[in-house]
Coordinates of C-alpha atoms and ligand atoms in Angstrom, one line a residue:
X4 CA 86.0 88.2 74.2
X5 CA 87.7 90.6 76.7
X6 CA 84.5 92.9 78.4
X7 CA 86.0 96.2 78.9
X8 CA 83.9 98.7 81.3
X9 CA 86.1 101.7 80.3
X10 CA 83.9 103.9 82.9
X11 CA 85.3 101.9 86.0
X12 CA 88.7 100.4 84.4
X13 CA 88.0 97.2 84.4
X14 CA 88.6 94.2 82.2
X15 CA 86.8 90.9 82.6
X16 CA 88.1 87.8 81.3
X17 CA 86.9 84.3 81.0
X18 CA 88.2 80.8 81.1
X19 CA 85.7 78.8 80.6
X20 CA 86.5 74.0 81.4
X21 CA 84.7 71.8 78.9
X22 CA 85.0 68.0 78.3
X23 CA 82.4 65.1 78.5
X24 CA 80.2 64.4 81.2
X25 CA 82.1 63.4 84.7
X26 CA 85.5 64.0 83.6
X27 CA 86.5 66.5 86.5
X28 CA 85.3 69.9 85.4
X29 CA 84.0 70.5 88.6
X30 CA 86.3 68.7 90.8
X31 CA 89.3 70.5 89.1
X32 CA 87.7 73.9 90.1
X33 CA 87.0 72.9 93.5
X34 CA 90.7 71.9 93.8
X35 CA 91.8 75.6 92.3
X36 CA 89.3 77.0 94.8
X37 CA 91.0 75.4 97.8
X38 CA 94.6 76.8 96.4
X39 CA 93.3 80.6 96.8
X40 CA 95.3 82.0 99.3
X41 CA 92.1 83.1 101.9
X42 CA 92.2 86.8 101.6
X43 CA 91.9 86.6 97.9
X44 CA 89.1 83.8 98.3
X45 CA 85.6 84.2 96.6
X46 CA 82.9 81.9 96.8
X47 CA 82.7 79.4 94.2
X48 CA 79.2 79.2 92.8
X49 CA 77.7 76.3 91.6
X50 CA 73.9 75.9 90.1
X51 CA 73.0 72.3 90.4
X52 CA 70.0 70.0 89.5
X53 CA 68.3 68.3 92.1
X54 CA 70.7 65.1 92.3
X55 CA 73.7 67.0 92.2
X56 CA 75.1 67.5 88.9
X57 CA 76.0 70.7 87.5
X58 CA 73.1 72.6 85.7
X59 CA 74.6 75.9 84.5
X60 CA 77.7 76.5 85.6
X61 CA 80.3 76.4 88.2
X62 CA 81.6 80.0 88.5
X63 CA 85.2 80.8 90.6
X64 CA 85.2 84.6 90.2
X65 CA 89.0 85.8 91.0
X66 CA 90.2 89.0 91.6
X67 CA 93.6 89.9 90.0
X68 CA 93.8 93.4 91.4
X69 CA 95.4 96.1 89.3
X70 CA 97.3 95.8 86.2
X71 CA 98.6 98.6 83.7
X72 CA 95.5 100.4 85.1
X73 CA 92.5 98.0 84.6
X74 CA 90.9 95.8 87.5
X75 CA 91.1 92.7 86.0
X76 CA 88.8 90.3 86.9
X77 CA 89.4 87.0 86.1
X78 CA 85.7 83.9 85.9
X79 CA 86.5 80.7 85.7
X80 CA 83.5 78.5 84.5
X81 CA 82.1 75.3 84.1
X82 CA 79.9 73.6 81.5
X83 CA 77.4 71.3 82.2
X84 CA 78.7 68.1 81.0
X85 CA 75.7 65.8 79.9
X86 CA 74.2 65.4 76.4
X87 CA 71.2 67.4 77.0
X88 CA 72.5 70.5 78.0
X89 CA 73.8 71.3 74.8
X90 CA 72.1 74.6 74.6
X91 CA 73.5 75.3 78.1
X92 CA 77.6 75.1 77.3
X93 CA 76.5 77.2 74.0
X94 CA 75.4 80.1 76.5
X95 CA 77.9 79.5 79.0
X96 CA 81.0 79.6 76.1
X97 CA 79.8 83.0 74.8
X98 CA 82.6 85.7 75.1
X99 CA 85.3 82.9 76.4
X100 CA 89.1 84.5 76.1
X101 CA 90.5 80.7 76.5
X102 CA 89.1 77.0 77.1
X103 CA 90.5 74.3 79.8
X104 CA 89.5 70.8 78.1
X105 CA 89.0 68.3 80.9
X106 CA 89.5 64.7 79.4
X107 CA 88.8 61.7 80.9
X108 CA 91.3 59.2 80.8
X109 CA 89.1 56.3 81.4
X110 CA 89.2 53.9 77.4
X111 CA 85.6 53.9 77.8
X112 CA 85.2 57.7 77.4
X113 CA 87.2 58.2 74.6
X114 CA 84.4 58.6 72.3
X115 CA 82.6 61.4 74.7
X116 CA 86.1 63.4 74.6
X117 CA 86.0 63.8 71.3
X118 CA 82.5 64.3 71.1
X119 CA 82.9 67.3 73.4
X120 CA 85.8 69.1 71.8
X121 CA 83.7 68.4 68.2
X122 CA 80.9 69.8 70.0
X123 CA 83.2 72.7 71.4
X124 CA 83.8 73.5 68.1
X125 CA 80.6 74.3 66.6
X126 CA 79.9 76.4 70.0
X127 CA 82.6 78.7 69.0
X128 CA 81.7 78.5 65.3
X129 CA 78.1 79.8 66.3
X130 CA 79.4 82.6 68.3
X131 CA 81.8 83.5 65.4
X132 CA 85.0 82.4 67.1
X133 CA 87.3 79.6 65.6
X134 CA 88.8 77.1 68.1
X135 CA 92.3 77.1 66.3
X136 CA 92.5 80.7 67.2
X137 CA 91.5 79.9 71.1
X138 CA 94.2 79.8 73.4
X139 CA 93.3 76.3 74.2
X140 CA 94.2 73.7 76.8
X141 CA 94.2 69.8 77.3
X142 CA 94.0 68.9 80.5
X143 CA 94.1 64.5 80.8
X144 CA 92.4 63.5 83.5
X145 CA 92.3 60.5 85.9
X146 CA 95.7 59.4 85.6
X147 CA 95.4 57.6 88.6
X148 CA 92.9 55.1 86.9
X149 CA 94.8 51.7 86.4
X150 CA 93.2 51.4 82.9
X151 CA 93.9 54.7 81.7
X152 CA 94.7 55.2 78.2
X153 CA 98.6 55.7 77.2
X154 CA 99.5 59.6 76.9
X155 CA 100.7 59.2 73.5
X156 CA 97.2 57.3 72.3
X157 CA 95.4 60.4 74.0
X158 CA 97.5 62.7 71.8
X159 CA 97.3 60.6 68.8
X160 CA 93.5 60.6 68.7
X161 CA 92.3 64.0 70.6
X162 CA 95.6 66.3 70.4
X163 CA 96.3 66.6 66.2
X164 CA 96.6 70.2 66.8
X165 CA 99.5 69.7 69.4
X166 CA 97.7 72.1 72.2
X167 CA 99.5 72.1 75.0
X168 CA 98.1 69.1 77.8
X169 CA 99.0 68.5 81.2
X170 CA 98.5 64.9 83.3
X171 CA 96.2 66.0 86.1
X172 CA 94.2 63.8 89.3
X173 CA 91.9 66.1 89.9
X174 CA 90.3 64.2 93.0
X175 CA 94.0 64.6 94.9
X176 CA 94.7 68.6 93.1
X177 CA 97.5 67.4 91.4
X178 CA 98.3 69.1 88.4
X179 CA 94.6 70.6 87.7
X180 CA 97.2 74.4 88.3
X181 CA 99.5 74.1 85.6
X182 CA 96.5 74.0 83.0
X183 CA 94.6 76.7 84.4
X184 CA 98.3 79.2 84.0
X185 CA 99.0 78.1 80.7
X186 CA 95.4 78.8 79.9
X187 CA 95.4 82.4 81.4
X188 CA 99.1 83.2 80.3
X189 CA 98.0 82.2 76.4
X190 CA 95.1 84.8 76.8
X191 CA 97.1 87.4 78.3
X192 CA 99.6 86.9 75.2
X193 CA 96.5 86.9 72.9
X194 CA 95.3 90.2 74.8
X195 CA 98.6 92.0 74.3
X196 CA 98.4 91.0 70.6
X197 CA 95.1 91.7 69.5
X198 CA 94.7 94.7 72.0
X199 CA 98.2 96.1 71.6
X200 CA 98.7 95.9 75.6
X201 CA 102.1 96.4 76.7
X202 CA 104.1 93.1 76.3
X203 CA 104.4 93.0 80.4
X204 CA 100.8 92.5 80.6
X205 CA 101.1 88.2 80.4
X206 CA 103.9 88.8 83.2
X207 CA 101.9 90.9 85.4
X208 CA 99.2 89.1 84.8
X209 CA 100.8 85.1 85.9
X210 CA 102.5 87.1 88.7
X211 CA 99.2 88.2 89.8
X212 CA 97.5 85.0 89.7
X213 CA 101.2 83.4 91.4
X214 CA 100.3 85.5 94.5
X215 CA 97.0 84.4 94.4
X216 CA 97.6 80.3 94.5
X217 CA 98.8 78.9 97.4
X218 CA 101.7 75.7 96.9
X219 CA 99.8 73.1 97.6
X220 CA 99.3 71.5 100.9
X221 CA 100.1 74.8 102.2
X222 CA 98.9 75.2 106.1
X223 CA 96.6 78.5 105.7
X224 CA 97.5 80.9 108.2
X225 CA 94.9 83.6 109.7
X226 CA 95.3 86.7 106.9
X227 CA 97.1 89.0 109.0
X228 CA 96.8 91.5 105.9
X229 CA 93.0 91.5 103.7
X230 CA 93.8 92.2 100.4
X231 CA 90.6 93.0 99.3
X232 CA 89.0 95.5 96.7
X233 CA 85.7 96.1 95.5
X234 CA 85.2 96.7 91.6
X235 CA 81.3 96.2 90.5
X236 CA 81.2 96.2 87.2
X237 CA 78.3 98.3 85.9
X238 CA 78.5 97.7 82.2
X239 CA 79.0 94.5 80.6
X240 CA 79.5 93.7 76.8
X241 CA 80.8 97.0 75.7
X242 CA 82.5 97.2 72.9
X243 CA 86.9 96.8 73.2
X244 CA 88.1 100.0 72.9
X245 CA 91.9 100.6 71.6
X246 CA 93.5 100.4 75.1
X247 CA 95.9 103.0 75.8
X248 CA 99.3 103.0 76.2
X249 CA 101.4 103.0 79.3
X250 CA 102.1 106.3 80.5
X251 CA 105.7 107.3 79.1
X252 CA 108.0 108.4 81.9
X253 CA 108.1 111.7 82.5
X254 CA 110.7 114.5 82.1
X255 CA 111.1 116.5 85.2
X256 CA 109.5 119.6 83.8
X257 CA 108.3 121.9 87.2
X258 CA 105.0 122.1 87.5
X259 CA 102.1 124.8 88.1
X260 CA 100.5 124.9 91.0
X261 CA 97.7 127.0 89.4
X262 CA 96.7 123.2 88.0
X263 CA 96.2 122.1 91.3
X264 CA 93.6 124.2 92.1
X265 CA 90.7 122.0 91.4
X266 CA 92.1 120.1 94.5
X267 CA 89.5 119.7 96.9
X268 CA 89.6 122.2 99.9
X269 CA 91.6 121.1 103.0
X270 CA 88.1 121.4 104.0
X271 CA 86.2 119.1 101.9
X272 CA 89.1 116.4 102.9
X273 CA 87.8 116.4 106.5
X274 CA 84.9 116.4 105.8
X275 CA 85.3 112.7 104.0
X276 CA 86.4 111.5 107.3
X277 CA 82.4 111.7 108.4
X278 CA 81.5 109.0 105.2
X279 CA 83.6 106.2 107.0
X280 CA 81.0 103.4 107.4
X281 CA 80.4 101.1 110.5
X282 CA 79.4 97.5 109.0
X283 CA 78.6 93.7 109.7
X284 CA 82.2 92.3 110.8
X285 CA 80.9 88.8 109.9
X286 CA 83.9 87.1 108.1
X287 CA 83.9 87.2 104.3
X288 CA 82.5 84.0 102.3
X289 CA 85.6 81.9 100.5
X290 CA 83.0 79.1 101.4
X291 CA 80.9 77.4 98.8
X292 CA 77.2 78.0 98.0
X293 CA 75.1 76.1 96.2
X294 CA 72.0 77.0 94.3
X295 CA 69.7 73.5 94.2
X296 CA 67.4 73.9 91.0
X297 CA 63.5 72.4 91.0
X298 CA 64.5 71.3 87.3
X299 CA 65.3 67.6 87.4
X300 CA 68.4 66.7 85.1
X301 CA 65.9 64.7 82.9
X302 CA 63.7 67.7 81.7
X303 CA 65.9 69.5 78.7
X304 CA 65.8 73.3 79.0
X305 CA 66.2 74.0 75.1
X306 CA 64.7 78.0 75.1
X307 CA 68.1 79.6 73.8
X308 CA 67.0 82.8 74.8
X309 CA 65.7 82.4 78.1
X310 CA 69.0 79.8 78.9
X311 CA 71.2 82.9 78.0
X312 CA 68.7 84.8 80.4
X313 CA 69.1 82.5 83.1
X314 CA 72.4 82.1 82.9
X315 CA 73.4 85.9 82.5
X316 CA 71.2 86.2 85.6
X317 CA 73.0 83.9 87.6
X318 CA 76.4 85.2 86.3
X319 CA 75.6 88.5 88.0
X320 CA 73.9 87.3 91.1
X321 CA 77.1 85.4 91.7
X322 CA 79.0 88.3 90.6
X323 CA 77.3 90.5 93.7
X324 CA 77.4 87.9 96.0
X325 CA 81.6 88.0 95.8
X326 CA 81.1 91.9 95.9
X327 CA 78.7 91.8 98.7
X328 CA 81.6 89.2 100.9
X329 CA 84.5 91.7 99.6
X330 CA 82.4 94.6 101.0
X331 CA 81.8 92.9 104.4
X332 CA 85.7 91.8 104.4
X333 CA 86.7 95.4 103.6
X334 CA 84.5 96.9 106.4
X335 CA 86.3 94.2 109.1
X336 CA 89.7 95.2 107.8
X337 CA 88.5 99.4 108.4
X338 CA 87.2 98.0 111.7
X339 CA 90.8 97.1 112.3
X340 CA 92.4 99.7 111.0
X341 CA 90.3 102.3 113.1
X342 CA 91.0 99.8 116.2
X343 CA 94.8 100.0 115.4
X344 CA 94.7 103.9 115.1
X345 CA 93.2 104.3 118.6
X346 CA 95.6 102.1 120.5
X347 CA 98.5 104.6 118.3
X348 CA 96.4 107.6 119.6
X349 CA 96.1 106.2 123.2
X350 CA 100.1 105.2 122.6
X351 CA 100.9 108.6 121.4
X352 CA 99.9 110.4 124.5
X353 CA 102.3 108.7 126.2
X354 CA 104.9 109.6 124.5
X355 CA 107.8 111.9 124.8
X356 CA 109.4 111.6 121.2
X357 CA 107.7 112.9 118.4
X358 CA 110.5 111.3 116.0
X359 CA 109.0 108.0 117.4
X360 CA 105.3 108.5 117.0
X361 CA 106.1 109.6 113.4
X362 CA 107.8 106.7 112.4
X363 CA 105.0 104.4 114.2
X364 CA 102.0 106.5 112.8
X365 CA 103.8 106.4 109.0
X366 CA 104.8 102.7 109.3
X367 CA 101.3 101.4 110.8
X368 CA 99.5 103.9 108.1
X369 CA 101.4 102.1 105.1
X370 CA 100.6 98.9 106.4
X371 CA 96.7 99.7 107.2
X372 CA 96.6 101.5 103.7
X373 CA 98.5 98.7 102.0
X374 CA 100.5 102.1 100.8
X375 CA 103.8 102.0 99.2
X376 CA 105.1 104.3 101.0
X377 CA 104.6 107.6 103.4
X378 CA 106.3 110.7 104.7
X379 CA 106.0 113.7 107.1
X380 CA 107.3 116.8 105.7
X381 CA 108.4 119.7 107.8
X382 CA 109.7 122.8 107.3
X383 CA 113.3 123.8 107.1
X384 CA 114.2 127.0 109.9
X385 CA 115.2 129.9 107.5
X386 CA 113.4 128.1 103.4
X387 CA 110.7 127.7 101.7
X388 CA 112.3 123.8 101.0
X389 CA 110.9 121.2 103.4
X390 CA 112.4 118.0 104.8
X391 CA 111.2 115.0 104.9
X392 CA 111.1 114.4 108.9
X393 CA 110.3 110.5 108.8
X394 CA 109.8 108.2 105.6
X395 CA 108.8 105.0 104.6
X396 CA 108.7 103.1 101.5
X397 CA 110.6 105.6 99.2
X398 CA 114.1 106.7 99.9
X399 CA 113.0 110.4 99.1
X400 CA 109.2 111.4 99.1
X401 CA 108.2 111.8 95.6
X402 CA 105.8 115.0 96.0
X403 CA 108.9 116.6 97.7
X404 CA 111.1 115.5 94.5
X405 CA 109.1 117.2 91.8
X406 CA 109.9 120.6 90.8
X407 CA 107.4 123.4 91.0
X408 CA 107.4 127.5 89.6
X409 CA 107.7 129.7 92.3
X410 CA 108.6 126.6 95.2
X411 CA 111.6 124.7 95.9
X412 CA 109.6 121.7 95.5
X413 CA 106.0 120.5 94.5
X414 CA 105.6 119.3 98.7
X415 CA 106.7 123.1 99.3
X416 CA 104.2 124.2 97.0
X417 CA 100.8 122.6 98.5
X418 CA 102.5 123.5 102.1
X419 CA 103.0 127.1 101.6
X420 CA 99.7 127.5 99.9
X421 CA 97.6 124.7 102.5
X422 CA 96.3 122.9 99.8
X423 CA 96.4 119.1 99.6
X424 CA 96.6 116.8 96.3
X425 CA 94.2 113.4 96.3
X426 CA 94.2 111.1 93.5
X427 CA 91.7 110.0 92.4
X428 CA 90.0 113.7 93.4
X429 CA 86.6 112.7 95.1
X430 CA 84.9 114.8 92.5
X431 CA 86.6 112.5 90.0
X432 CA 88.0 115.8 88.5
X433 CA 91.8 114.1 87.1
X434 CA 94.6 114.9 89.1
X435 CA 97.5 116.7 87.5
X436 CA 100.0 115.5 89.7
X437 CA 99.3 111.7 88.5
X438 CA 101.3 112.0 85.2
X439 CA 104.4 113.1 86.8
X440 CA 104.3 110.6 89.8
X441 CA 103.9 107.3 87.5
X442 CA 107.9 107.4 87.2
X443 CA 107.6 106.2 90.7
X444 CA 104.9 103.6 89.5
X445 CA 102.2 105.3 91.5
X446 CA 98.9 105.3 90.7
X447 CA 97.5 107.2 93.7
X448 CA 98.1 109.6 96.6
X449 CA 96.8 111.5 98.9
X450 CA 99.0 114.6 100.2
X451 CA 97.5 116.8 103.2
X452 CA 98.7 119.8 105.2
X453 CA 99.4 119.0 108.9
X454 CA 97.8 122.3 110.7
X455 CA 96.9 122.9 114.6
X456 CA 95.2 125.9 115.9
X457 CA 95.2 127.4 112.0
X458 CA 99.1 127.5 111.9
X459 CA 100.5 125.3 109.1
X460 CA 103.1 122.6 110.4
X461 CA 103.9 120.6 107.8
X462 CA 102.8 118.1 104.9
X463 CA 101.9 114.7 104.8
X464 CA 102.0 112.0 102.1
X465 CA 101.0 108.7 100.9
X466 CA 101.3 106.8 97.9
X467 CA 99.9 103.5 96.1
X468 CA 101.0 101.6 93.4
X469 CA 99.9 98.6 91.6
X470 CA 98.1 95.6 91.8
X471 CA 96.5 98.0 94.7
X472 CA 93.6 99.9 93.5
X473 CA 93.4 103.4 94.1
X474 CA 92.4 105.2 97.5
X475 CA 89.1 105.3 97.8
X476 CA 87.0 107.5 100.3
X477 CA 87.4 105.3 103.4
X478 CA 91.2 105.0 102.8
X479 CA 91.4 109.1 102.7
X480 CA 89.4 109.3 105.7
X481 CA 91.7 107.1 107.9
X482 CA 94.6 109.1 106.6
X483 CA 92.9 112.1 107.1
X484 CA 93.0 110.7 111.1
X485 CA 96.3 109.8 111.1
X486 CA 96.7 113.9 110.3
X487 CA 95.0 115.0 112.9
X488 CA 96.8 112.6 115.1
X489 CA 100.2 114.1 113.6
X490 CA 99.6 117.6 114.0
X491 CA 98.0 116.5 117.5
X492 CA 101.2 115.6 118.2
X493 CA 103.2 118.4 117.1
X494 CA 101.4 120.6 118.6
X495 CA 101.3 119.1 122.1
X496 CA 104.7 119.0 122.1
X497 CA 105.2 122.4 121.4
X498 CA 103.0 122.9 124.3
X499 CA 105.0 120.7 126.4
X500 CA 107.9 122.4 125.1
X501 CA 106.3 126.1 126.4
X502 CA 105.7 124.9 129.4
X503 CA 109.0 123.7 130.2
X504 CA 110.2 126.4 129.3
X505 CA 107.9 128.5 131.3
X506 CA 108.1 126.4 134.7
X507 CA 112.1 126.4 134.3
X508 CA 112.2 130.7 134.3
X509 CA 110.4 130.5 136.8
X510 CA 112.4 128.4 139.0
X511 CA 114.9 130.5 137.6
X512 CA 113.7 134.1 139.1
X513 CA 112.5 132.2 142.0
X514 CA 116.0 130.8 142.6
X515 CA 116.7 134.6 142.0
Ligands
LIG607 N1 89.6 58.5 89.9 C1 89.4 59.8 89.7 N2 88.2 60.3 89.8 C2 88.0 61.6 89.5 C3 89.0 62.4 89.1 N3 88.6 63.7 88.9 C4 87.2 63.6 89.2 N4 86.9 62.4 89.5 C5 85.6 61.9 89.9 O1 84.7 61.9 88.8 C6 83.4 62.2 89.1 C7 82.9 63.4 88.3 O2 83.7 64.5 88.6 P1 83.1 66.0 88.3 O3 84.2 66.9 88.7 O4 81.8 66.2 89.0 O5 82.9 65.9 86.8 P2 82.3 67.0 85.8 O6 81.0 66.4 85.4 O7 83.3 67.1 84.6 O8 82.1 68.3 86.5 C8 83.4 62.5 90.6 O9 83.0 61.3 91.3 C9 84.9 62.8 90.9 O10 85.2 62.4 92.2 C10 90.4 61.9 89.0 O11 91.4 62.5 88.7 N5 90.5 60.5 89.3
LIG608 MG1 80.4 69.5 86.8

């Protein structure tokens, strides 16, 4: 069942690998571990017993970033596999959106695969789901095994229901992907039916997970690039609402500024630069951890209640532990960023052209911001219009596209008044501003007046759009810099320009 948290947009799904005892579970999770491209990489939990076998659960949280405006956060679990746990796959199955059925292809184990899918049924029986309504996936394992049994005779006796299968070797990652996709693209298209989500969603949703894997054998380079976001999820098991719809492109009407007034103050903007933390740069997890339990694999732990306890415990202490190593990875990647700003800023200095330090400030902002584009606005000699001065990402700069009463253009607008546009505000106040600039696919922005010595100069803007999540505080802070540095810039110019201008009269009456 798809757990929406409505408060924080974001939609958790589950995938949860059954099958008999030893057929690969594990091994095939390990192997879709090791395809994560690194910056995406969580840790891949796994509670075992005291000789090594899984107890509750192998958990791979993944991250799928933004889609039609949820975080969606993909879990892929385990089941134990042996006969006593029974009790244990129960808890671990409850609120599954689709199942990967590991099989074992070894003749001796046909008995236990059938057994487990059986079994599998009843689970979903007892938490009122129906197995023939699961998006639901074979996955035959150990095809490297001389005496594996014949395709066909694994079809005939465990596949009456003609789900889709795939040949994997887990041990060597060969095809233990494919299932995994057709898994998650059968719950997207069961999501867009029973949830009414836009059609797109399965798309977005395999692209997502496409720029996730890695082709495999792929040589991992150093991430040059984090992408990395941080969604705790603060309610689980709320109820699915009716999902909205997509925003419907607008028309062009002009808007007020009188809505933007709620804006925070030019003030209050600054003053968001001060909440930038310093943190551990220790590099991110993407490793493995293992929780050894004192139970031995003998002792049955049949307490329903305290297993779904335990095992909702553990689901959320492995949830924090990937939030905790996205936290750390994001305050490395700020460490960067800030790094990377004060070379620009010792750069700047040095420079003569201002056309050249605002193309270098824009283009190393959009790449620090992961932005989808940027511009400097400055006014036009003798209008109210301005002009965008240096751009990247959009061919024209949205806020300077829209029409506004009373201004040539929305950019004008917040210029000639000094009053920047964030989305998402800080106060979490919603932004006007956002419904118009979704035409563009933009989900957020941050738009600032450039000032020095308390004369207005100009406007900046940035923009994101999805899978990126919003701009959060840190991100507005470090634009926030790159405004200083810009009107900095203009300004010493302008000095420079004065004092050119200066020295050469007096040359000139001295010449005189
Ligand atoms: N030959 C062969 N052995 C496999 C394959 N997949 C897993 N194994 C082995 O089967 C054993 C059980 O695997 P594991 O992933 O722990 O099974 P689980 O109990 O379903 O989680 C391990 O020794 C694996 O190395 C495979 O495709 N071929
Ligand atoms: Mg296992």
């Amino acid at each position: 069942m798809v757990r929406f948290n409505n408060t924080d947009r974001i939609m958790s799904l589950k995938v949860v690998y059954v099958g008999c005892a030893l057929g690969g579970k594990t091994t095939s999770l390990e192997k879709i571990h090791e395809r994560i491209a690194a910056p995406h990489r969580s840790r891949l939990v796994s509670l075992n017993t005291a000789n090594d076998r899984t107890l509750f659960f192998d958990l791979l949280p993944l991250d799928l970033g933004q889609i039609n405006g949820y975080g969606v956060s993909l879990q892929l679990f385990t089941v134990p596999g042996q006969v006593q746990y029974t009790s244990t796959r129960r808890a671990v199955l409850t609120g599954a959106d689709a199942i990967v059925v590991v099989v074992d292809s070894h003749p001796e184990r046909l008995r236990d695969n059938r057994d487990a899918i059986h079994e599998l049924s009843d689970h979903l029986k007892f938490h009122g789901m129906d197995i023939l309504s699961m998006p639901l996936v074979l996955q035959y394992n150990k095809r490297d095994l001389r005496e594996a049994v014949s395709v066909e005779e694994l079809n005939r006796q465990l596949n009456p229901r003609d789900w889709p299968w795939f040949e994997s070797i887990a041990t060597e990652g060969t095809g233990v992907v494919e299932p995994f996709l057709k898994a998650a693209v059968s719950m997207a298209d069961e999501i867009v039916g029973r949830y009414k989500f836009p059609p797109s969603f399965g798309e977005r949703l395999a692209s997502s997970l496409e720029r996730l894997l890695e082709p495999p054998g792929t040589v991992r380079p150093v991430p040059e690039e984090p992408v990395i976001q941080s969604l705790p999820e603060t309610e689980i098991g709320v109820p699915a609402p009716e999902p909205e719809a997509p925003p419907e492109p607008m028309p062009p009407e002009p808007i007020e500024l009188e809505d933007t007034q709620e804006l925070p103050s030019l003030e209050s903007l600054r003053a968001l630069q001060d909440s930038l933390s310093r943190g551990a740069s220790e590099p991110a997890g993407g490793g493995r951890q293992r929780i050894q339990s004192s139970i031995d694999s003998s002792e049955a732990v049949d307490l329903q209640l305290l297993l779904q306890g335990a095992i909702e415990a553990h689901e959320s202490m492995a949830k924090l532990t990937a939030e905790l190593d996205k936290t750390k990875e994001r305050l490395k990647m700020r460490e960067g960023h800030l790094a990377e700003l004060g070379r620009i800023c010792r750069w700047c200095l040095g420079q003569q052209s201002l056309q050249e330090i605002f193309n270098s400030v824009l283009r190393s902002l959009v790449k620090s911001l992961r932005a989808a584009g940027a511009a400097i606005l400055l006014p036009q000699p003798g209008s109210r219009a301005l002009r965008e001065q240096a751009i990247e990402g959009f061919p024209s700069d949205p806020i300077n596209s829209l029409p506004c009463k009373g201004f040539p253009s929305l950019a004008s607008g917040l210029y000639n008044r000094a009053c920047p546009s964030v989305s998402p505000d800080p106060s979490g106040t919603s932004n006007p501003v956002d419904r118009h600039l979704i035409r563009w696919g933009i989900i957020s922005h941050i738009a600032s007046p450039l000032e020095a010595q308390g004369q207005l100069l100009g406007l900046m803007t940035t923009y994101r759009v999805e899978p990126f999540p919003p701009f959060d505080k840190a991100d507005i802070a470090l634009f926030s810099a790159a405004v200083a540095l810009v009107s900095g810039s203009i300004e010493l110019a302008r000095l420079r320009a004065a004092a050119r201008a200066q020295s050469s009269s007096v040359a000139g009456s001295a010449r005189r």
